[in-house]
mmCIF file with all atom_site columns, C-alpha atoms in Angstrom:
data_model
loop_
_atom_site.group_PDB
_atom_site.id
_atom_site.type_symbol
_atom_site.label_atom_id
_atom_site.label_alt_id
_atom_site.label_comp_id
_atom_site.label_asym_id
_atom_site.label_entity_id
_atom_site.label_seq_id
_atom_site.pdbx_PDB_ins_code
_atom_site.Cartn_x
_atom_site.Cartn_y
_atom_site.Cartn_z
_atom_site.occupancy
_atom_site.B_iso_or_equiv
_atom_site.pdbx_formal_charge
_atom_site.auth_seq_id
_atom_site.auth_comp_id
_atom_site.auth_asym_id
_atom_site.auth_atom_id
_atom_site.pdbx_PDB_model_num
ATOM 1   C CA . UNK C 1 1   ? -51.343 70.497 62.971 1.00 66.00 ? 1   UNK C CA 1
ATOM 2   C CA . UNK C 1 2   ? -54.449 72.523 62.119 1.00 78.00 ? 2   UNK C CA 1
ATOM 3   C CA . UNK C 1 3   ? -55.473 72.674 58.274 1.00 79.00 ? 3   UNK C CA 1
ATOM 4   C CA . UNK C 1 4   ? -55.453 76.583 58.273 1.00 77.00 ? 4   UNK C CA 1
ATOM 5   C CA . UNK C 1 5   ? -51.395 76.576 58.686 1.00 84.00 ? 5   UNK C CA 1
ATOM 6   C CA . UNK C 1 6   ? -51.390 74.851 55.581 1.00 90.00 ? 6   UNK C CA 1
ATOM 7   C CA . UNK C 1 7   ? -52.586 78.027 53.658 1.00 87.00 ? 7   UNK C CA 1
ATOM 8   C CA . UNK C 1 8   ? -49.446 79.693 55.032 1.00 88.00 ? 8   UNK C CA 1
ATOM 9   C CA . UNK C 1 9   ? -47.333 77.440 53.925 1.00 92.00 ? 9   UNK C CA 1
ATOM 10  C CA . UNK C 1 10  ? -48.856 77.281 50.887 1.00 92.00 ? 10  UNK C CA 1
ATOM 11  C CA . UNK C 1 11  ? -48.879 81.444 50.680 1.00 90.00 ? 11  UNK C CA 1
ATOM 12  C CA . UNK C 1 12  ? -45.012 80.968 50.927 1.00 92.00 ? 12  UNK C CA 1
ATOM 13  C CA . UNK C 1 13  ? -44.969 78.637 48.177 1.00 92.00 ? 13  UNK C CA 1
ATOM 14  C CA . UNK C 1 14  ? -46.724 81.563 46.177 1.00 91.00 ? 14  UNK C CA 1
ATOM 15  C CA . UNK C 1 15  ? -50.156 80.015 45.813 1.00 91.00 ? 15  UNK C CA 1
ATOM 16  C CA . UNK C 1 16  ? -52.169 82.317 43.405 1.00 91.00 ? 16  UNK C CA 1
ATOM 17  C CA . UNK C 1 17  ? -54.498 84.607 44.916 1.00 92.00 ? 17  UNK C CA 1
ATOM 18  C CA . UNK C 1 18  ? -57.749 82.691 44.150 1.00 93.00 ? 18  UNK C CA 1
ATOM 19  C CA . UNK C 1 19  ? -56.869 79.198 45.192 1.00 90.00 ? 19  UNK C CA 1
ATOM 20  C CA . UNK C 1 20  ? -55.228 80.970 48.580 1.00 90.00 ? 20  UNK C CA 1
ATOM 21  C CA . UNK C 1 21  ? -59.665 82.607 48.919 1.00 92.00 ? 21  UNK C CA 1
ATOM 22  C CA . UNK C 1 22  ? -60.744 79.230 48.324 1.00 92.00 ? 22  UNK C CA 1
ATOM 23  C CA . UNK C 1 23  ? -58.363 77.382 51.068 1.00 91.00 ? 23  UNK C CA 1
ATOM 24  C CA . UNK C 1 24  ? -59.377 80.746 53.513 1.00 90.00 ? 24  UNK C CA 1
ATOM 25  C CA . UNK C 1 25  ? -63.156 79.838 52.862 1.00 92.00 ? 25  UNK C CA 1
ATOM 26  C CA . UNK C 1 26  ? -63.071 76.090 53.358 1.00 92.00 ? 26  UNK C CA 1
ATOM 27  C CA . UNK C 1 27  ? -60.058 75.076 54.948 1.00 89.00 ? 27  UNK C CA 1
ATOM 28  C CA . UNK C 1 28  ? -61.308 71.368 56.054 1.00 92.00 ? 28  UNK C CA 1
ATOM 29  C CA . UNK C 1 29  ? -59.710 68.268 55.260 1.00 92.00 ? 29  UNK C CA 1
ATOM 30  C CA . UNK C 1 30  ? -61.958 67.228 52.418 1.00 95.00 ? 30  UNK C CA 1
ATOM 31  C CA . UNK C 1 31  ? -61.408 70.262 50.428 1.00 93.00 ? 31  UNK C CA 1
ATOM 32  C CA . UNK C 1 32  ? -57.687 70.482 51.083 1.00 94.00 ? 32  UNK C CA 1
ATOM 33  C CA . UNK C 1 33  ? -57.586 67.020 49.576 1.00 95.00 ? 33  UNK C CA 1
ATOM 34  C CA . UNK C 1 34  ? -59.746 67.666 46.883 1.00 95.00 ? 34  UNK C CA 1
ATOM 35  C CA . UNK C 1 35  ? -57.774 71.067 46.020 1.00 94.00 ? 35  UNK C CA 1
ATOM 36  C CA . UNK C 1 36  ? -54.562 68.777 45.578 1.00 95.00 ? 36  UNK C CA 1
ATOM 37  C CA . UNK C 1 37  ? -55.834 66.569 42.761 1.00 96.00 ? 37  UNK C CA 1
ATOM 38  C CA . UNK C 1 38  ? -57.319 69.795 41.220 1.00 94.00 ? 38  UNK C CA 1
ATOM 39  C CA . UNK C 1 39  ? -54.669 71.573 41.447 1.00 92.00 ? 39  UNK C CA 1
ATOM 40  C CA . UNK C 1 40  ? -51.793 68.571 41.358 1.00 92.00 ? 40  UNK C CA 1
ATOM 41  C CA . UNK C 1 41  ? -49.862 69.862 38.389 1.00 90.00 ? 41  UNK C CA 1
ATOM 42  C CA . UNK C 1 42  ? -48.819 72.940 41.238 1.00 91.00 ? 42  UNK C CA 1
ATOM 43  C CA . UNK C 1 43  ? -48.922 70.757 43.979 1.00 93.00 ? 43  UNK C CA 1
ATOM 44  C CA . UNK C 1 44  ? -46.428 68.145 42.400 1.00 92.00 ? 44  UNK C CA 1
ATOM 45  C CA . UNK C 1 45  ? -43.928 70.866 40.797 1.00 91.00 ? 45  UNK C CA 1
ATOM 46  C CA . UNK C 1 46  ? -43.935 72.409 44.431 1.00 92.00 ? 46  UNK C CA 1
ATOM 47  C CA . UNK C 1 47  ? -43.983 69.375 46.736 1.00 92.00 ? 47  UNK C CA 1
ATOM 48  C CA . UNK C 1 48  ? -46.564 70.478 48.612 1.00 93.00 ? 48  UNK C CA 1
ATOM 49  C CA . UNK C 1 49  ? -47.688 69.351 50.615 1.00 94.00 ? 49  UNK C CA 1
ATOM 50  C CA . UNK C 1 50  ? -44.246 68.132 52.133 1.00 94.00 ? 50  UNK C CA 1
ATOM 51  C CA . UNK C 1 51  ? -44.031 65.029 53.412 1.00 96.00 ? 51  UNK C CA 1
ATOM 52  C CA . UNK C 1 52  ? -43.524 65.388 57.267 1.00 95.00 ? 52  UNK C CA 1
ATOM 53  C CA . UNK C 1 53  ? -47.508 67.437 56.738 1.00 95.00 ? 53  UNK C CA 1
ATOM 54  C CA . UNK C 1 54  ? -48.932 64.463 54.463 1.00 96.00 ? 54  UNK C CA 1
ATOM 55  C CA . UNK C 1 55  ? -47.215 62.107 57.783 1.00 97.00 ? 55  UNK C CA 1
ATOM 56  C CA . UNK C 1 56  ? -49.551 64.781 60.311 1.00 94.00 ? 56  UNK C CA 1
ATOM 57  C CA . UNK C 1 57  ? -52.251 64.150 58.328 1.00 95.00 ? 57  UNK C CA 1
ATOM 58  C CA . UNK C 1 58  ? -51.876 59.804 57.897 1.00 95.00 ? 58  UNK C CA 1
ATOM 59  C CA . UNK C 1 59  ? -55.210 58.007 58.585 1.00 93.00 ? 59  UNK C CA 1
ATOM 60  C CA . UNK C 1 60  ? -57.388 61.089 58.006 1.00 95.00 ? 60  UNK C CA 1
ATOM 61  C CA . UNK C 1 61  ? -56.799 61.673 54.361 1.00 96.00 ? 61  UNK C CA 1
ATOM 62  C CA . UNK C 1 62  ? -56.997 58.215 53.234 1.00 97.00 ? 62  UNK C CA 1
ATOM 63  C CA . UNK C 1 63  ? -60.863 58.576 52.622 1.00 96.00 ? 63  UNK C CA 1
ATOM 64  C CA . UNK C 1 64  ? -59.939 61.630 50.104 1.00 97.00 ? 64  UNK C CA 1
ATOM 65  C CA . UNK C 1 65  ? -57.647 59.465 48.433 1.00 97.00 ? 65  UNK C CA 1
ATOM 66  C CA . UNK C 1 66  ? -54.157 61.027 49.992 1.00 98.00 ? 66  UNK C CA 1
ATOM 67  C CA . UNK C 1 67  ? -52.276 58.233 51.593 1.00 98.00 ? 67  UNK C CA 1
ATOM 68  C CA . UNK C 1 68  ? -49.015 58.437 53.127 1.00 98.00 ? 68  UNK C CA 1
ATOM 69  C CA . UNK C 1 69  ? -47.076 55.398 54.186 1.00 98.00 ? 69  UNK C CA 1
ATOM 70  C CA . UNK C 1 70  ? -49.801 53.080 53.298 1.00 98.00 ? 70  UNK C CA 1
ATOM 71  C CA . UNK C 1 71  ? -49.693 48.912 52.725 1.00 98.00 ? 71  UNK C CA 1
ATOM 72  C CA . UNK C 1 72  ? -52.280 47.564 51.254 1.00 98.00 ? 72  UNK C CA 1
ATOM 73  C CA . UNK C 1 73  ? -54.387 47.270 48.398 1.00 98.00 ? 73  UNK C CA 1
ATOM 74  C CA . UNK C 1 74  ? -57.242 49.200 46.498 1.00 98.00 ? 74  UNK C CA 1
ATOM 75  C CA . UNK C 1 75  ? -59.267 48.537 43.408 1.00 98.00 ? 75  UNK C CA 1
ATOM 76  C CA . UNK C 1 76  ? -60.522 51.033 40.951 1.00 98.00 ? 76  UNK C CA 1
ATOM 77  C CA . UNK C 1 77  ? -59.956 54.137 42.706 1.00 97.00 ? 77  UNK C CA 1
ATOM 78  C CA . UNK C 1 78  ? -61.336 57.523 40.947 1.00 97.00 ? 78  UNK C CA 1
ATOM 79  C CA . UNK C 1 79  ? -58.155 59.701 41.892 1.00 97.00 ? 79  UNK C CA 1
ATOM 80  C CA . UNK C 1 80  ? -55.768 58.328 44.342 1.00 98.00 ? 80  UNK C CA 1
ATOM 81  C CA . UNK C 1 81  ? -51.929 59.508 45.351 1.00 98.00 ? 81  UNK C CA 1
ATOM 82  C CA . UNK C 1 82  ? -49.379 57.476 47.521 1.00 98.00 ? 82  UNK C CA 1
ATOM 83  C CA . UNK C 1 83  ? -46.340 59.375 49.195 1.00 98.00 ? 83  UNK C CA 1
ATOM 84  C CA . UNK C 1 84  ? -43.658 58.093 51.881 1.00 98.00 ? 84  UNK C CA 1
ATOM 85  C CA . UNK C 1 85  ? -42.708 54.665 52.101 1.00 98.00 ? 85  UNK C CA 1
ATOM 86  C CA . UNK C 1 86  ? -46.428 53.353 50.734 1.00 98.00 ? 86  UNK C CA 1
ATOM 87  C CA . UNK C 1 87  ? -46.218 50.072 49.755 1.00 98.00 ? 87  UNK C CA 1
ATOM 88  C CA . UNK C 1 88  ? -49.153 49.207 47.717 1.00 98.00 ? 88  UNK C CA 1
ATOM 89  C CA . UNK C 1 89  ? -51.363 47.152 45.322 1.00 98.00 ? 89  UNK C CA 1
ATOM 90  C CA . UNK C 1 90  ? -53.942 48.417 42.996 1.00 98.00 ? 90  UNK C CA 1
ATOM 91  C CA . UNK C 1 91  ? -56.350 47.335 40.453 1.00 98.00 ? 91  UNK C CA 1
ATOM 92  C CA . UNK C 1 92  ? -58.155 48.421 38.167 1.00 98.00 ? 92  UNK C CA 1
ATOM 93  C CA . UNK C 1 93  ? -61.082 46.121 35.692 1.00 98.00 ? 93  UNK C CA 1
ATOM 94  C CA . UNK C 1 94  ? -64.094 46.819 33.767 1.00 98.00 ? 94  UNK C CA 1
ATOM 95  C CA . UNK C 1 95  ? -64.569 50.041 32.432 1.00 98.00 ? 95  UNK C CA 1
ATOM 96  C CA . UNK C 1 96  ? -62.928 51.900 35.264 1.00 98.00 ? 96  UNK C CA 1
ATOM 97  C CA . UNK C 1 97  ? -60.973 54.889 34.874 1.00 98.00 ? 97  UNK C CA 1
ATOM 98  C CA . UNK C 1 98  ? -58.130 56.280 37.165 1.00 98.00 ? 98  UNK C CA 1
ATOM 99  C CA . UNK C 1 99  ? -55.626 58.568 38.060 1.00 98.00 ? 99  UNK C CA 1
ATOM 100 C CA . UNK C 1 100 ? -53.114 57.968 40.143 1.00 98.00 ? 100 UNK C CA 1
ATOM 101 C CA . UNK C 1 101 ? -49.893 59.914 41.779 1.00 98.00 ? 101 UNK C CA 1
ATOM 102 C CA . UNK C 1 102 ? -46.637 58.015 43.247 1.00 98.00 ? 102 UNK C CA 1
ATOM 103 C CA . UNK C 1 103 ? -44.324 60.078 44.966 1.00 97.00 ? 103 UNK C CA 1
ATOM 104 C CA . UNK C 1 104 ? -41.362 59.962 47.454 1.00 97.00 ? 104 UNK C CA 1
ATOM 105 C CA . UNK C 1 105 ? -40.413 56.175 47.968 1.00 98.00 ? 105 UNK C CA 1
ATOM 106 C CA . UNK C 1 106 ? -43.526 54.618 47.056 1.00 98.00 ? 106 UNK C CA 1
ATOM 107 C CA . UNK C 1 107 ? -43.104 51.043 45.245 1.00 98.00 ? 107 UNK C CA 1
ATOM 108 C CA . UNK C 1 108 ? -46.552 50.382 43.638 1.00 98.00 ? 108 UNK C CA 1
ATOM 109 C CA . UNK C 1 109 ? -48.064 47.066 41.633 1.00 98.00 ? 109 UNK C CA 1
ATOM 110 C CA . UNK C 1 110 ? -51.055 48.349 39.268 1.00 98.00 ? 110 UNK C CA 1
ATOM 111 C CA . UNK C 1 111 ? -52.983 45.367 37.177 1.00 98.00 ? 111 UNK C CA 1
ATOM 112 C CA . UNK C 1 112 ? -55.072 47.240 34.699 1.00 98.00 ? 112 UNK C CA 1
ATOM 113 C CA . UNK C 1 113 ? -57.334 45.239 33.182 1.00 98.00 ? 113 UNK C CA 1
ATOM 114 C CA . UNK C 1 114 ? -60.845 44.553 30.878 1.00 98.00 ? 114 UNK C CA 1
ATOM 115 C CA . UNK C 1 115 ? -61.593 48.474 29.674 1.00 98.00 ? 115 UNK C CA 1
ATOM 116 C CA . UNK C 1 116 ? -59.994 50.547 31.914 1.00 98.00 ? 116 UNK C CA 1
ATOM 117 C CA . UNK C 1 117 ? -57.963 53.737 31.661 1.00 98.00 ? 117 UNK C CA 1
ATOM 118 C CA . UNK C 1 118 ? -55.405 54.642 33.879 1.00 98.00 ? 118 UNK C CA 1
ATOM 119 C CA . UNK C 1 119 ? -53.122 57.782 34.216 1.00 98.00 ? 119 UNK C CA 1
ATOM 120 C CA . UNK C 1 120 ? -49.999 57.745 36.387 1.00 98.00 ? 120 UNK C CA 1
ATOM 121 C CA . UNK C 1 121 ? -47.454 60.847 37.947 1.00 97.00 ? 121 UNK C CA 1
ATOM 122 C CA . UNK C 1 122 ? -44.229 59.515 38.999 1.00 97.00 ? 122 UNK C CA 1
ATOM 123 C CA . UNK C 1 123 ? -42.000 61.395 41.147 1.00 96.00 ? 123 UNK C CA 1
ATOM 124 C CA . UNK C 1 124 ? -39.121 61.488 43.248 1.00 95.00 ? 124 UNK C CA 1
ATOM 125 C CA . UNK C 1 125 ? -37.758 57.700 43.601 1.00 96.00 ? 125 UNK C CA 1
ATOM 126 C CA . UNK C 1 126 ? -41.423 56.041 43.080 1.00 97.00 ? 126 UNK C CA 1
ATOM 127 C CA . UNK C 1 127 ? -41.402 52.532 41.390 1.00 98.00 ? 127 UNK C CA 1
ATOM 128 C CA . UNK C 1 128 ? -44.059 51.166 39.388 1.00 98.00 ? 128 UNK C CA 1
ATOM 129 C CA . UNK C 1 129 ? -44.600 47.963 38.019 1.00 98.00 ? 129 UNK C CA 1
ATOM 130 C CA . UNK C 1 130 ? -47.667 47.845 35.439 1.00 98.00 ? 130 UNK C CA 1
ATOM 131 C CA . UNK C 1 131 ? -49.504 44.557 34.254 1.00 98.00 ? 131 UNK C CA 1
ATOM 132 C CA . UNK C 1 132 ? -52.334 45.823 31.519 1.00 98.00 ? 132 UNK C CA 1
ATOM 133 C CA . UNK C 1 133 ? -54.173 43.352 29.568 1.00 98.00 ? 133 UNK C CA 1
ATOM 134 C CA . UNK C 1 134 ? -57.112 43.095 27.554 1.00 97.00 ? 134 UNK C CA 1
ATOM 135 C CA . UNK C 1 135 ? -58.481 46.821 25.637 1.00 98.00 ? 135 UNK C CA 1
ATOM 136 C CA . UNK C 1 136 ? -57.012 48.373 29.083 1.00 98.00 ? 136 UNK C CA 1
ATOM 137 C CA . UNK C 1 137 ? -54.616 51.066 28.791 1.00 98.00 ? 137 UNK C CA 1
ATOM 138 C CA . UNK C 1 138 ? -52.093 53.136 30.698 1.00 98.00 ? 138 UNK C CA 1
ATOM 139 C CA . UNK C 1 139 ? -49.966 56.150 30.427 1.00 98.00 ? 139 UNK C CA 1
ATOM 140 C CA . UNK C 1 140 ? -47.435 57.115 32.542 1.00 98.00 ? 140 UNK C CA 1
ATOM 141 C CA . UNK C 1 141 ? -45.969 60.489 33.164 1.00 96.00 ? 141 UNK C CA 1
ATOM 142 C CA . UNK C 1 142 ? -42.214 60.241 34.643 1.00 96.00 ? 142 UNK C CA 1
ATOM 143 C CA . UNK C 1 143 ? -40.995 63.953 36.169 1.00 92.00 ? 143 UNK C CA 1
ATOM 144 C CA . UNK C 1 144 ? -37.269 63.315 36.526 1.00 83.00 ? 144 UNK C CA 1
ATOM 145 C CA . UNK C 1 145 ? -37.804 59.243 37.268 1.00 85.00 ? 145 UNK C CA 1
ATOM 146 C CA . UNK C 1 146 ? -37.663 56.338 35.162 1.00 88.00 ? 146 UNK C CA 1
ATOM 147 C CA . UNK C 1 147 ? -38.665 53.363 37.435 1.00 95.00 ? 147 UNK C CA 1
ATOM 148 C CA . UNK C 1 148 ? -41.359 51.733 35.305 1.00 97.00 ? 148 UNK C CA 1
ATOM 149 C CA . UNK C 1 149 ? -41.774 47.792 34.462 1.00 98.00 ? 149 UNK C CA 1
ATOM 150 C CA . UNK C 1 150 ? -44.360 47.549 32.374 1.00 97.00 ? 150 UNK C CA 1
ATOM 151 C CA . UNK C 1 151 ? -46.359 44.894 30.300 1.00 98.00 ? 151 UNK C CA 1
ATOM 152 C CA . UNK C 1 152 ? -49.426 45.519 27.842 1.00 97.00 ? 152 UNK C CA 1
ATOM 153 C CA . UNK C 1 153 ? -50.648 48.737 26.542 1.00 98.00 ? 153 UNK C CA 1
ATOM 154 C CA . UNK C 1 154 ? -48.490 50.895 28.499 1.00 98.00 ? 154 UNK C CA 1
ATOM 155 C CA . UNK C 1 155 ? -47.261 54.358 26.808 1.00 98.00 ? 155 UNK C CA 1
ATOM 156 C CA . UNK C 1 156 ? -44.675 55.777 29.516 1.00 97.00 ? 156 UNK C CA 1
ATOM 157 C CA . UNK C 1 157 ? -43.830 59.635 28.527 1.00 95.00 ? 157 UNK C CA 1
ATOM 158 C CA . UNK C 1 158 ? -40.769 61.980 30.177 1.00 93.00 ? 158 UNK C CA 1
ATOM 159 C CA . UNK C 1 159 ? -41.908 65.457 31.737 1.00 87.00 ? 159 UNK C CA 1
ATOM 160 C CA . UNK C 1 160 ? -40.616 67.883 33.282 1.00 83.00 ? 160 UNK C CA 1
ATOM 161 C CA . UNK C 1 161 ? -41.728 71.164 34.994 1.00 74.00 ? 161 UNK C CA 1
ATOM 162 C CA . UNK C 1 162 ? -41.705 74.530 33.799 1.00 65.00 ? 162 UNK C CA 1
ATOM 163 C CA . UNK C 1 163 ? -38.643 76.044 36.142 1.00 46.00 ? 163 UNK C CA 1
#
């Protein structure tokens, strides 16, 4: 799948007029990902991207910090989303700071440690479990999900979208 179709799918999923210029004017990969944590508040209420596009796009989008179906681990990671079936470790120490987005079936284990901030979206049927120690802390924002384990400094809040 090219990148430009995504603007058309994202025109039908009435994308305001100025984000729709600036995915006409640079419709690359990096800038597609980057849009999505800019805009993620849109992307997330709108699930968009779907999944089976996130799946066309697996390996490629990884290095923007979009990874779909993913096993593995990362550490201190700036701004970082898991959809699909991703399977994943993260962690976070010193004075690191990081946002992070679990959607679809995602099952994620964050250790937040030392000084560091973390922020957390959980969607769909996403599990987290959170270990934060030290001055670390976390917040976690739950749209319509409630799978959090959580020790430490953890302050888990319900949202919701504006419908």
């Amino acid at each position: 799948m090219e990148t430009k179709v995504i603007l058309n799918i994202a025109k039908e999923k009435k994308l305001c007029g100025p984000w729709q210029e600036k995915m006409k004017q640079d419709s690359s990969l990096q800038n597609l990902c980057k849009m999505y944590f800019d805009g993620d508040d849109w992307s997330m209420e709108n699930d968009f991207p779907a999944l089976n596009i996130l799946r066309e796009f697996k390996g490629k989008s990884d290095i923007h910090g979009l990874h779909t179906d993913f096993i593995g681990t990362n550490k201190n990671e700036l701004q970082t989303a898991y959809f699909g079936n991703s399977d994943v470790r993260l962690s976070y120490d010193g004075f690191s700071v990081g946002k992070v987005i679990l959607r679809h079936n995602t099952k994620a284990k964050i250790n937040v440690r030392d000084n560091s901030i973390v922020f957390i979206n959980l969607l769909d049927n996403a599990e987290v479990q959170i270990e934060c120690s030290g001055k670390a802390w976390v917040f976690v924002f739950c749209y319509d999900n409630h799978n959090v384990k959580s020790i430490g400094n953890v302050k888990v809040q319900t949202s919701t979208f504006k419908k």
